[in-house]
Short mmCIF file of C-alpha atoms and ligand atoms in Angstrom, two decimals:
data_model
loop_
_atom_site.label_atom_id
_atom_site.label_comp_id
_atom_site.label_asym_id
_atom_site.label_seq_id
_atom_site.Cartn_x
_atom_site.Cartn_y
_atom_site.Cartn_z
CA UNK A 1 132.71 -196.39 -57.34
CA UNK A 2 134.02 -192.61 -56.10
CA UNK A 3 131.78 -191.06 -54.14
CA UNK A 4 131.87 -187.53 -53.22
CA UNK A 5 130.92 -185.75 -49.80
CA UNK A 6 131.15 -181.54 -50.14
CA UNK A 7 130.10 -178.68 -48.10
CA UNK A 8 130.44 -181.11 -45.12
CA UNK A 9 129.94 -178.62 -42.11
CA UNK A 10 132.84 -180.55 -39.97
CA UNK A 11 134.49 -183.69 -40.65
CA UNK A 12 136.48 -184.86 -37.58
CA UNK A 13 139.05 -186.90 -36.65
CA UNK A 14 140.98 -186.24 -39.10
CA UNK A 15 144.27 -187.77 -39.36
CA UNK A 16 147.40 -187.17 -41.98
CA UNK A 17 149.49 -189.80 -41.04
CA UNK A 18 148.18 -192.87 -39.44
CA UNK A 19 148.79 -192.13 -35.46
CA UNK A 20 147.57 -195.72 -34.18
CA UNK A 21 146.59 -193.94 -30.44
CA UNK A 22 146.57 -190.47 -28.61
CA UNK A 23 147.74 -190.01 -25.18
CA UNK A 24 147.41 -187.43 -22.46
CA UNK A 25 147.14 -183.70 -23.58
CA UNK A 26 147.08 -185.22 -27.09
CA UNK A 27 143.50 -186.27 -26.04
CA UNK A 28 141.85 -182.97 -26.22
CA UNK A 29 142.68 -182.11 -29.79
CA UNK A 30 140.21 -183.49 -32.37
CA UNK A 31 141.31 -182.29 -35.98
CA UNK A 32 138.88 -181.54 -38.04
CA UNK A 33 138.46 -179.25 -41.18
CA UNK A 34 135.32 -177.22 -41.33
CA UNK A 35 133.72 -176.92 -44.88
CA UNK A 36 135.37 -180.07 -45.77
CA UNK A 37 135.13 -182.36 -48.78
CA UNK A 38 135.63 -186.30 -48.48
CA UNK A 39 136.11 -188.90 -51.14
CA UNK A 40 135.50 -192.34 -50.91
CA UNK A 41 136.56 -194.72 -53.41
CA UNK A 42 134.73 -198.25 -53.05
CA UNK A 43 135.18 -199.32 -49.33
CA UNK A 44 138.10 -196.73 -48.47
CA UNK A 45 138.48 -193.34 -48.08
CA UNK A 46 140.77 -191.61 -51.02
CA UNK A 47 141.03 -187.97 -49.74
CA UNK A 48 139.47 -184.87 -47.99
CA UNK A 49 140.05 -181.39 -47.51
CA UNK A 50 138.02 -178.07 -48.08
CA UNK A 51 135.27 -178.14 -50.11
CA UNK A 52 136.70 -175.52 -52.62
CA UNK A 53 140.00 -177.85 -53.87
CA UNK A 54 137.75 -181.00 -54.10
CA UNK A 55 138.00 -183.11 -57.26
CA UNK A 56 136.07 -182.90 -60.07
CA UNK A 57 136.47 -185.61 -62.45
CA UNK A 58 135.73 -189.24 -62.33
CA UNK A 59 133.23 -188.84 -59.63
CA UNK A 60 130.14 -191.50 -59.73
CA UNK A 61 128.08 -189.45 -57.16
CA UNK A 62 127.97 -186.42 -55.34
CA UNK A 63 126.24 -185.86 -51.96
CA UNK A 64 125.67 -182.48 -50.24
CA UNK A 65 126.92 -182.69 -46.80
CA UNK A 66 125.64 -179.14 -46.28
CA UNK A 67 124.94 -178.59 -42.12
CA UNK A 68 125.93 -182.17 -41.48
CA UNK A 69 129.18 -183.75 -39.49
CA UNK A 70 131.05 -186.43 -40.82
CA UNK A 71 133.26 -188.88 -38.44
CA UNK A 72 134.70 -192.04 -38.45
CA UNK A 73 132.24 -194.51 -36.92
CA UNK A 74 132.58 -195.68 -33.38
CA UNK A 75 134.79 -198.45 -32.51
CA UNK A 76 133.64 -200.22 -29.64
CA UNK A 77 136.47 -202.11 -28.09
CA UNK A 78 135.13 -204.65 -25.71
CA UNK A 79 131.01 -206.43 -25.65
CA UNK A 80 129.44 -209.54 -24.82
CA UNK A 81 126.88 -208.91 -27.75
CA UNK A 82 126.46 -212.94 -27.90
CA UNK A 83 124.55 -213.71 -25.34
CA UNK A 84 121.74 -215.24 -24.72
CA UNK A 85 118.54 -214.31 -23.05
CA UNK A 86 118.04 -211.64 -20.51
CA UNK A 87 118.46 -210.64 -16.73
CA UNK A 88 115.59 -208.13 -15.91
CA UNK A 89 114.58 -209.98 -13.06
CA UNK A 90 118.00 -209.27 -11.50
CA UNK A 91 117.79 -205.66 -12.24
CA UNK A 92 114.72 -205.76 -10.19
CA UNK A 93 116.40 -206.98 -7.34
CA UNK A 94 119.35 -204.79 -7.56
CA UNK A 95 116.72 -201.66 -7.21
CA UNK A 96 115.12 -203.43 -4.54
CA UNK A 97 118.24 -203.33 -2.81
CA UNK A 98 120.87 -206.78 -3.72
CA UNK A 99 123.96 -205.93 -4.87
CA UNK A 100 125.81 -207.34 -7.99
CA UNK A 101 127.97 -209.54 -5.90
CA UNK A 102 124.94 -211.03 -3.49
CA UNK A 103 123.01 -211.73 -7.03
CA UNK A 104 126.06 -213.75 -8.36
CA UNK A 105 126.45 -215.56 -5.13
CA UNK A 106 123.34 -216.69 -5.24
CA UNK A 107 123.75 -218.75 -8.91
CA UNK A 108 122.60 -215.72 -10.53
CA UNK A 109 124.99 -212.89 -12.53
CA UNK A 110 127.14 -215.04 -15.50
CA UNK A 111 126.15 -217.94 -14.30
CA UNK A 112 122.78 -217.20 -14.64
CA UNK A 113 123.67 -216.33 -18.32
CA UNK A 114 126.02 -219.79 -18.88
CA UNK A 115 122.80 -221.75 -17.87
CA UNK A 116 120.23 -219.92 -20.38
CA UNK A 117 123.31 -220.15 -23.33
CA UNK A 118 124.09 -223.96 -22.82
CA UNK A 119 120.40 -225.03 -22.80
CA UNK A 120 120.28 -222.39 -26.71
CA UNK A 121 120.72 -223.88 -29.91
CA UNK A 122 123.82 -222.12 -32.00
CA UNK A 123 121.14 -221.15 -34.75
CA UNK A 124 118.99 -219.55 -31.73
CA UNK A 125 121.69 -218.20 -30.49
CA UNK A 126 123.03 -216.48 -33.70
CA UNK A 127 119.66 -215.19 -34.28
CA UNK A 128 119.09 -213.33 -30.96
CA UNK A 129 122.94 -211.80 -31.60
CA UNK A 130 122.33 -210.41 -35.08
CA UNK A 131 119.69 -208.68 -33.94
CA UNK A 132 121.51 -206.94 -31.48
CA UNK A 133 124.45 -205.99 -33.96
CA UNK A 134 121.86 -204.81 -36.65
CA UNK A 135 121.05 -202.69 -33.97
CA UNK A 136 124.15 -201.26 -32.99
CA UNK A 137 125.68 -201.01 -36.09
CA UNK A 138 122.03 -198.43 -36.96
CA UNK A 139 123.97 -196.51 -34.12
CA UNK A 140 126.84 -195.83 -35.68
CA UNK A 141 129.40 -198.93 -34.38
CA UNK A 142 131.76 -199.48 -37.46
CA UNK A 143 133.97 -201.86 -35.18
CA UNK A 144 133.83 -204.40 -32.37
CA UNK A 145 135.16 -206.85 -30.32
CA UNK A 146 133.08 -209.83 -28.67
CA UNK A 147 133.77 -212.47 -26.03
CA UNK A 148 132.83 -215.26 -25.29
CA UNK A 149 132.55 -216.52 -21.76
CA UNK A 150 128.88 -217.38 -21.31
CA UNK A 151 129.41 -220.64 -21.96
CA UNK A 152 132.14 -222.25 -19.63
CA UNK A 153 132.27 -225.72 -20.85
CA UNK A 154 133.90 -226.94 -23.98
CA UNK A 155 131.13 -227.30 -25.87
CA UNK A 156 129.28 -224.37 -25.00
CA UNK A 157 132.40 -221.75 -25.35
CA UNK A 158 132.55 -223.28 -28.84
CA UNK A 159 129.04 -221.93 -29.63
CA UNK A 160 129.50 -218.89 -28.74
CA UNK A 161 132.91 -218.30 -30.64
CA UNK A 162 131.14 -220.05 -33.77
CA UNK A 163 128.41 -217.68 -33.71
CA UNK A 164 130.91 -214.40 -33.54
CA UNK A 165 132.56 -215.93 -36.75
CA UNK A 166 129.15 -216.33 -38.76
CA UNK A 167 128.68 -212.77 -37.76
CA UNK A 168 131.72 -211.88 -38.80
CA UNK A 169 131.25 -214.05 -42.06
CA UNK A 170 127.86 -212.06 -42.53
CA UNK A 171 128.20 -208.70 -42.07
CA UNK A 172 130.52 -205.78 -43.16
CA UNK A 173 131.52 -204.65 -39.44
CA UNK A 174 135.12 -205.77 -38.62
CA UNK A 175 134.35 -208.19 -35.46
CA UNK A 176 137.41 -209.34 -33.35
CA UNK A 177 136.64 -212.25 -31.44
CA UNK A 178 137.90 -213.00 -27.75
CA UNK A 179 137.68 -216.16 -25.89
CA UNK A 180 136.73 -215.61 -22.06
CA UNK A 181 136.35 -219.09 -20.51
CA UNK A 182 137.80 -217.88 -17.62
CA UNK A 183 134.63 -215.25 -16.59
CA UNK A 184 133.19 -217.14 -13.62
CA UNK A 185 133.73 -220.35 -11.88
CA UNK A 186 131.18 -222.89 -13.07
CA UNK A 187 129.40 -224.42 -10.45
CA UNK A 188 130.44 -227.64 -10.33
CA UNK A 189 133.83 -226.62 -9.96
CA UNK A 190 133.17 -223.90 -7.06
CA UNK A 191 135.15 -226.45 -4.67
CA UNK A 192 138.01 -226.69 -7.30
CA UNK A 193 138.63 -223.56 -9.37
CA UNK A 194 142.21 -225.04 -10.32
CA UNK A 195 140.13 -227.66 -11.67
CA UNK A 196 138.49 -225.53 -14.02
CA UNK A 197 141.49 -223.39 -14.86
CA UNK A 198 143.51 -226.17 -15.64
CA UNK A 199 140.24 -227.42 -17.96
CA UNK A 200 140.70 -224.12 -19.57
CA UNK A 201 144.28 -224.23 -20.18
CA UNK A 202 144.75 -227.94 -21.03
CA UNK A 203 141.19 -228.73 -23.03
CA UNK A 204 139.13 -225.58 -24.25
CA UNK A 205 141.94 -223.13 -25.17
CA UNK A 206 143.92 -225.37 -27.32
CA UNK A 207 140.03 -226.15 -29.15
CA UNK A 208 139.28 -222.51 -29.36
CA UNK A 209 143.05 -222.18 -30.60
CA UNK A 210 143.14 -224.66 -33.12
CA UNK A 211 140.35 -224.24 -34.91
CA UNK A 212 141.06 -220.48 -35.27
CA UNK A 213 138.46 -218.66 -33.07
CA UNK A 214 139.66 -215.87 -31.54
CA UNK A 215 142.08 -213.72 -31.44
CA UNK A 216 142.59 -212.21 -27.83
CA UNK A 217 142.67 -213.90 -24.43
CA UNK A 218 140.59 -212.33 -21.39
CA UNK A 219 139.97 -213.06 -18.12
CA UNK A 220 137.94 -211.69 -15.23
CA UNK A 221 140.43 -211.02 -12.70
CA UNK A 222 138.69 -209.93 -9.10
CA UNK A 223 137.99 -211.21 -6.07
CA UNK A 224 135.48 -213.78 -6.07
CA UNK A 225 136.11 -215.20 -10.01
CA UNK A 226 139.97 -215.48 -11.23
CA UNK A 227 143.08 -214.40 -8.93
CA UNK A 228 146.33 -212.84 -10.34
CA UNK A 229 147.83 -216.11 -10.56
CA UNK A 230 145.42 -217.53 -12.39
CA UNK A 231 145.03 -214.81 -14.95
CA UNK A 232 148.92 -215.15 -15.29
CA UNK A 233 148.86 -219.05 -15.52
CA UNK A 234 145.86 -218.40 -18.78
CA UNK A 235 147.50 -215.51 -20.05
CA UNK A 236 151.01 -217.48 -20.60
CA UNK A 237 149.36 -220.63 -22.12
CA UNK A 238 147.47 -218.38 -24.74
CA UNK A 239 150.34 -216.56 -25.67
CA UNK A 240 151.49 -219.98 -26.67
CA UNK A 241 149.24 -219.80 -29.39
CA UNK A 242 149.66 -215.95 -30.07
CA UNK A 243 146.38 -214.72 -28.45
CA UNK A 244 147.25 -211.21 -27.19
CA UNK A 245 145.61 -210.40 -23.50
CA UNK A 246 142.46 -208.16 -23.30
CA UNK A 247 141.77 -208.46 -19.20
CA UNK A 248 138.63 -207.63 -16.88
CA UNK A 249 140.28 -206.15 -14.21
CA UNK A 250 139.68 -203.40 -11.24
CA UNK A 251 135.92 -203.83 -11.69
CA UNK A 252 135.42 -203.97 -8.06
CA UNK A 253 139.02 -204.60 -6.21
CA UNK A 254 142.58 -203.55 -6.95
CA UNK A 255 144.33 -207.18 -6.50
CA UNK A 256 147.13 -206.35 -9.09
CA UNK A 257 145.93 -207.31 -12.02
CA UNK A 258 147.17 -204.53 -14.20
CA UNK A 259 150.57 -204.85 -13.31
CA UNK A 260 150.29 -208.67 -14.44
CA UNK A 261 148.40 -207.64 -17.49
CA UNK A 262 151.03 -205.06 -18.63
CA UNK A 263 153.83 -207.38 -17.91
CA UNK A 264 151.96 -209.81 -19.89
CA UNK A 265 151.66 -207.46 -22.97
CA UNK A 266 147.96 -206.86 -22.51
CA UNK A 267 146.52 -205.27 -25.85
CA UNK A 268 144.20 -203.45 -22.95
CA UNK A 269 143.29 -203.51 -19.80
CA UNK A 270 139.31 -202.82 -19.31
CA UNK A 271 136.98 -201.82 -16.21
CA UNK A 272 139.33 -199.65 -14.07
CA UNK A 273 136.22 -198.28 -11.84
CA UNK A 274 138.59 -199.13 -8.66
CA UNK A 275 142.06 -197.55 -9.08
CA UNK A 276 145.01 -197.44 -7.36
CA UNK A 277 147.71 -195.19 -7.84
CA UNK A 278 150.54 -198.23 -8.51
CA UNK A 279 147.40 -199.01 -11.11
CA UNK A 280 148.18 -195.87 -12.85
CA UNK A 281 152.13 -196.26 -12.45
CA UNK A 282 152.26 -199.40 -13.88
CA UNK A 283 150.23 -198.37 -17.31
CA UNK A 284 152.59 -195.32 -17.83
CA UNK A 285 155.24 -195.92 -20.88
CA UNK A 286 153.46 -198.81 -22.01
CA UNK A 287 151.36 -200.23 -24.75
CA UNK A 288 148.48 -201.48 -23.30
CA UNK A 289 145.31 -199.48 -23.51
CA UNK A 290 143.02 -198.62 -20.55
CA UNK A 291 139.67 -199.28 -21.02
CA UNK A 292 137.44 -197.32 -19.53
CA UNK A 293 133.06 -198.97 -19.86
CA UNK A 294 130.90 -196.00 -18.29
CA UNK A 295 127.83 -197.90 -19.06
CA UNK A 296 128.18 -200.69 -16.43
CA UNK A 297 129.07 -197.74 -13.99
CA UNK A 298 126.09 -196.51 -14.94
CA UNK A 299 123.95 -199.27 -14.78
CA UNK A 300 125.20 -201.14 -11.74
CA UNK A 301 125.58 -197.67 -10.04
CA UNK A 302 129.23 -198.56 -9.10
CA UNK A 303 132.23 -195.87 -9.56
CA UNK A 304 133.26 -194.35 -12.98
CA UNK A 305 136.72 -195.04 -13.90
CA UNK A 306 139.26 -191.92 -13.08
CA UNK A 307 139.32 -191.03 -16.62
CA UNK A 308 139.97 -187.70 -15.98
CA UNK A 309 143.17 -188.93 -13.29
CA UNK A 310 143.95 -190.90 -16.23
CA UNK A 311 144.82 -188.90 -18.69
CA UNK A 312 145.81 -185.98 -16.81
CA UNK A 313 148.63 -188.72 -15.67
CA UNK A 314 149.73 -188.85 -19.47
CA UNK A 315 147.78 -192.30 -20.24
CA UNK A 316 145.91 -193.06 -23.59
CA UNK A 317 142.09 -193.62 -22.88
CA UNK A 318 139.16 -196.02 -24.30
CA UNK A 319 135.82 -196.04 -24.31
CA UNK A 320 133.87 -199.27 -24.97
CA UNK A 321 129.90 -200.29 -24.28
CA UNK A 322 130.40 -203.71 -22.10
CA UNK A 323 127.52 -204.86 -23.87
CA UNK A 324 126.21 -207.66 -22.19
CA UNK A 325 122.76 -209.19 -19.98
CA UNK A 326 123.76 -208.08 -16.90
CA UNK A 327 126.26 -205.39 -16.47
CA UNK A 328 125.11 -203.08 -19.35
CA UNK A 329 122.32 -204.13 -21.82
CA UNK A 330 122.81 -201.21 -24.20
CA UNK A 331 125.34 -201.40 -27.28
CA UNK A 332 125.00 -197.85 -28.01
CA UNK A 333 128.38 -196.05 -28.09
CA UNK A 334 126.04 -192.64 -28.45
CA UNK A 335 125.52 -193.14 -24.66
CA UNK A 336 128.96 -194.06 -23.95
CA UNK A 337 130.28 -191.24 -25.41
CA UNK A 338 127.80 -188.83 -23.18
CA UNK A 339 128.14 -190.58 -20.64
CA UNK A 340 131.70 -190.53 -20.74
CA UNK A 341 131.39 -186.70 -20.75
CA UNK A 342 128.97 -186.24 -17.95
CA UNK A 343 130.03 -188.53 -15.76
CA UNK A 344 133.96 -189.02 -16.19
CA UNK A 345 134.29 -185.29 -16.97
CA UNK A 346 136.21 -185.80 -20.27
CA UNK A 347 135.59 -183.41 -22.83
CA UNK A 348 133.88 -184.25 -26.26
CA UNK A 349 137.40 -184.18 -27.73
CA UNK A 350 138.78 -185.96 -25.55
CA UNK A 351 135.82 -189.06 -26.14
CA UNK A 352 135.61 -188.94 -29.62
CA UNK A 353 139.02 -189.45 -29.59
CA UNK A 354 138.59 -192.18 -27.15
CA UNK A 355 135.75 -193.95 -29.14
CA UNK A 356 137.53 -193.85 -32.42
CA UNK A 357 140.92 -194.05 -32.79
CA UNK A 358 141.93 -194.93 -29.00
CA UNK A 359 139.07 -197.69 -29.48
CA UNK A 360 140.41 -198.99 -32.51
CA UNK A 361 144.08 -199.52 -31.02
CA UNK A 362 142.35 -201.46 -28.06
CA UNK A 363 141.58 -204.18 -30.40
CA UNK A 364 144.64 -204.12 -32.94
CA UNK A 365 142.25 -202.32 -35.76
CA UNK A 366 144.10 -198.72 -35.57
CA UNK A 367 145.56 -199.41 -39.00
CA UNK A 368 142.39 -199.64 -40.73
CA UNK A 369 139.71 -198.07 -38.55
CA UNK A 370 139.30 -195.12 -36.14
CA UNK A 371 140.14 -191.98 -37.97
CA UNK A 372 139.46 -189.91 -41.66
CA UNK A 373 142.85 -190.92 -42.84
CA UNK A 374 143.49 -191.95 -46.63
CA UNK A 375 143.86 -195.80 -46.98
CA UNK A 376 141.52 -196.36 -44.55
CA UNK A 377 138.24 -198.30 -44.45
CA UNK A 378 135.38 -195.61 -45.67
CA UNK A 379 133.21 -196.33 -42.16
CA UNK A 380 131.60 -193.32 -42.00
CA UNK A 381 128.69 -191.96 -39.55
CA UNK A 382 126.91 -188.69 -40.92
CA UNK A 383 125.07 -186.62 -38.72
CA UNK A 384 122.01 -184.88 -38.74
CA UNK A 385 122.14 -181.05 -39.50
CA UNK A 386 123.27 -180.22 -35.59
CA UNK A 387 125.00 -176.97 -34.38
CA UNK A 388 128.46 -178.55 -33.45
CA UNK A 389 129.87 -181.84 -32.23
CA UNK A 390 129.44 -180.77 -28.77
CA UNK A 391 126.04 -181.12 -29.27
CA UNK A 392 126.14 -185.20 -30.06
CA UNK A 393 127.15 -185.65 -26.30
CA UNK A 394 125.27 -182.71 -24.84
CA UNK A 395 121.63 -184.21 -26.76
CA UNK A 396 122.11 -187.84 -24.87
CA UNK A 397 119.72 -190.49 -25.05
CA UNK A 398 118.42 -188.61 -28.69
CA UNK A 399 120.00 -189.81 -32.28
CA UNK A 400 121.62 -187.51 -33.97
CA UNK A 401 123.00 -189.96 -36.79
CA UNK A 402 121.18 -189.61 -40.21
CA UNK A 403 123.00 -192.00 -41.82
CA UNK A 404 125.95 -195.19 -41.65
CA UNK A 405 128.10 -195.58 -44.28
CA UNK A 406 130.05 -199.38 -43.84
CA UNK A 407 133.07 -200.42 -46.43
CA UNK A 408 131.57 -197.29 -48.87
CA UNK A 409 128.15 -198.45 -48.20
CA UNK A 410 125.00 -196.83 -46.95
CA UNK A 411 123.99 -199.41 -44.46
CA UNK A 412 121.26 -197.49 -42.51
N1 NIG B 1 132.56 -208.23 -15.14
C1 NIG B 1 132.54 -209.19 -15.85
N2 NIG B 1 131.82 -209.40 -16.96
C2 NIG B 1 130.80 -208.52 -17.49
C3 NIG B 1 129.49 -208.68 -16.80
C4 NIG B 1 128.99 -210.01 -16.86
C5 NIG B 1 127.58 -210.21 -16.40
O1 NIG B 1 127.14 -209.68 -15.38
O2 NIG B 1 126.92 -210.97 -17.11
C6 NIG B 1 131.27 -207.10 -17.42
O3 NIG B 1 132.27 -206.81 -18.07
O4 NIG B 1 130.66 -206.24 -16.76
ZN1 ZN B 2 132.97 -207.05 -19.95
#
């Protein structure tokens, strides 16, 4: 099936050769051809360029793009999307004045979340998840990765990464999966933490491993959860069985952790609202990915990341939602993006770029996602007739999508 796009307004992101990242000054230019054509064949895209040289035989359908922007869909590089339940009740109490870290210590935060998801059924489970990535992909997500780490025993961790592989099964987003036992210390082990970490390395990890379940290794590295060493001690026994690192780190405290992470190959490093400059050093000339989640800054009212310090240093930049019960119950990378804008003070260029292409790299999909490039996956998001692309971030909180086009097929 070829399908046709012409008189396309804009069509960003477009990309001749496959770049897999941008960095830097690189982040401000968005190509994009204006009166463009686009041809899709089945799920990939075949070609593009101004409407006037597009092809005219063997086309099955032709759609006028007239007054409407085409991108790549959004690739949203790190959620919790399976979860289960909710945490309103600790919103509440944040407004009425707890913090994050008083909520936790008092059995609520993950824990909170590990308790609801051990006492759910997998088919439960599955069901409240799907609903939350029909949702999201409606909103333009093409692209994601999920984590586990609600569950923190054996069994539970299991659910979880069973339920991101039925999703994956049964639906036409790519999902990359990510196993986070190490998010919180279970109760019973709050006397013993090595306890549990040496639970994770010697019993869960080698399940998870073995029967194929994820991909990426993360940890939540910060004061109060998993030190340095510990991340270092998980991070070496998954990349035992080739799972690459994807880190929570700098969320609230610099302890290190990014120099660890880089020296341990990390595929990304995510959080960064507290950054130090030896933080910023120690990502330069590398290939690890910061990971910038506006939403929880939002949410929790805690810093942004220094985006702008970021990439003014020379450093790549990603954007991802965080979806999850506590720290950020939205999945919509429409609000990331503005967000990213308003609050981090990087341009629209610069966050398309980082939800797309920059996203894509932060979980190893770069060659197939994250930019109008031929060969690659025809995940499209069409707009709505607007005046410019400066306008998706500058309307926040409104939709501006008219239509989602997964694997060369209108989903919504
Ligand atoms: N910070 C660690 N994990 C999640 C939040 C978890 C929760 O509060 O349930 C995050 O990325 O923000
Ligand atoms: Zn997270």
């Amino acid at each position: 099936m070829r399908t046709l796009y012409i008189n396309i307004k804009e069509l960003l992101q477009v990309r001749e050769e496959n770049i897999n990242k941008v960095s830097g000054k690189n982040m401000k230019v968005l190509p994009t051809i204006k009166n463009a054509y686009l041809l899709i064949e089945d799920d990939i895209i075949k070609d593009f360029g101004a409407t006037e040289d597009a092809p005219k035989e063997t086309i099955d359908k032709v759609i006028d793009a007239s007054g409407k922007i085409i991108l790549p869909s959004w690739c949203d590089s790190h959620t919790h999307l399976v979860y289960a339940g909710n945490r309103e009740q600790e919103f509440v109490d944040r407004i009425n004045g707890l913090t994050y870290e008083e909520i936790a210590n008092k059995g609520g935060g993950i824990l909170n979340s590990a308790k609801t998801l051990q006492e759910t059924s997998e088919e439960d489970l599955y069901e409240q998840s799907k609903k939350r990535l029909d949702t999201i992909i409606k909103s333009g997500t093409g692209a994601i990765e999920i984590k586990s780490g609600y569950g923190l025993t054996a069994e539970a961790e299991l659910k979880m990464l069973k339920v991101i592989e039925r999703l994956k099964q049964n639906y036409p987003i790519a999902i990359k999966s990510t196993f986070l036992g190490a998010h919180a210390v279970p109760k019973e082990y709050k006397t013993d933490k090595d306890a549990y970490v040496k639970k994770i390395i010697e019993e869960i990890l080698p399940q998870v491993a073995n029967a194929k379940l994820a991909e990426y290794i993360d940890v939540f590295c910060e004061d109060g959860y998993f030190s340095v060493a510990d991340m270092e001690a998980i991070l070496k026994a998954a990349d035992l069985f080739d799972l690459k690192p994807k880190v929570h780190v700098n969320q609230f405290n610099a302890i290190g952790g990014i120099k660890a992470a880089v020296a341990n190959n990390a595929l990304s490093v995510d959080h960064l609202e507290v950054m130090k400059d030896e933080d910023i050093e120690a990502l330069k000339n590398t290939d690890t990915m910061p990971v910038g989640l506006p939403l929880c800054s939002y949410f929790l009212s805690i810093p942004y990341a220094p985006a702008r310090k970021m990439i003014d240093s020379g450093l790549p930049f990603a954007i991802a939602t965080d979806y999850n019960p506590g720290s950020s119950p939205s999945g919509n990378m429409n609000l990331v993006v503005a967000t990213a804008c308003i609050k981090m003070r990087i341009t629209p260029e610069e966050a398309i770029n980082a939800a797309t292409i920059n996203g894509a790299y932060a979980m190893g999909l770069s060659d197939t996602h994250g930019s109008i490039t031929k060969g690659k996956k025809a995940n499209l998001i069409i707009t709505k007739e607007i005046p410019s692309y400066g306008y998706l971030p500058y309307d926040f909180g409104n939709s501006n999508i008219e239509e989602v086009v997964l694997d060369g097929i209108t989903v919504s």
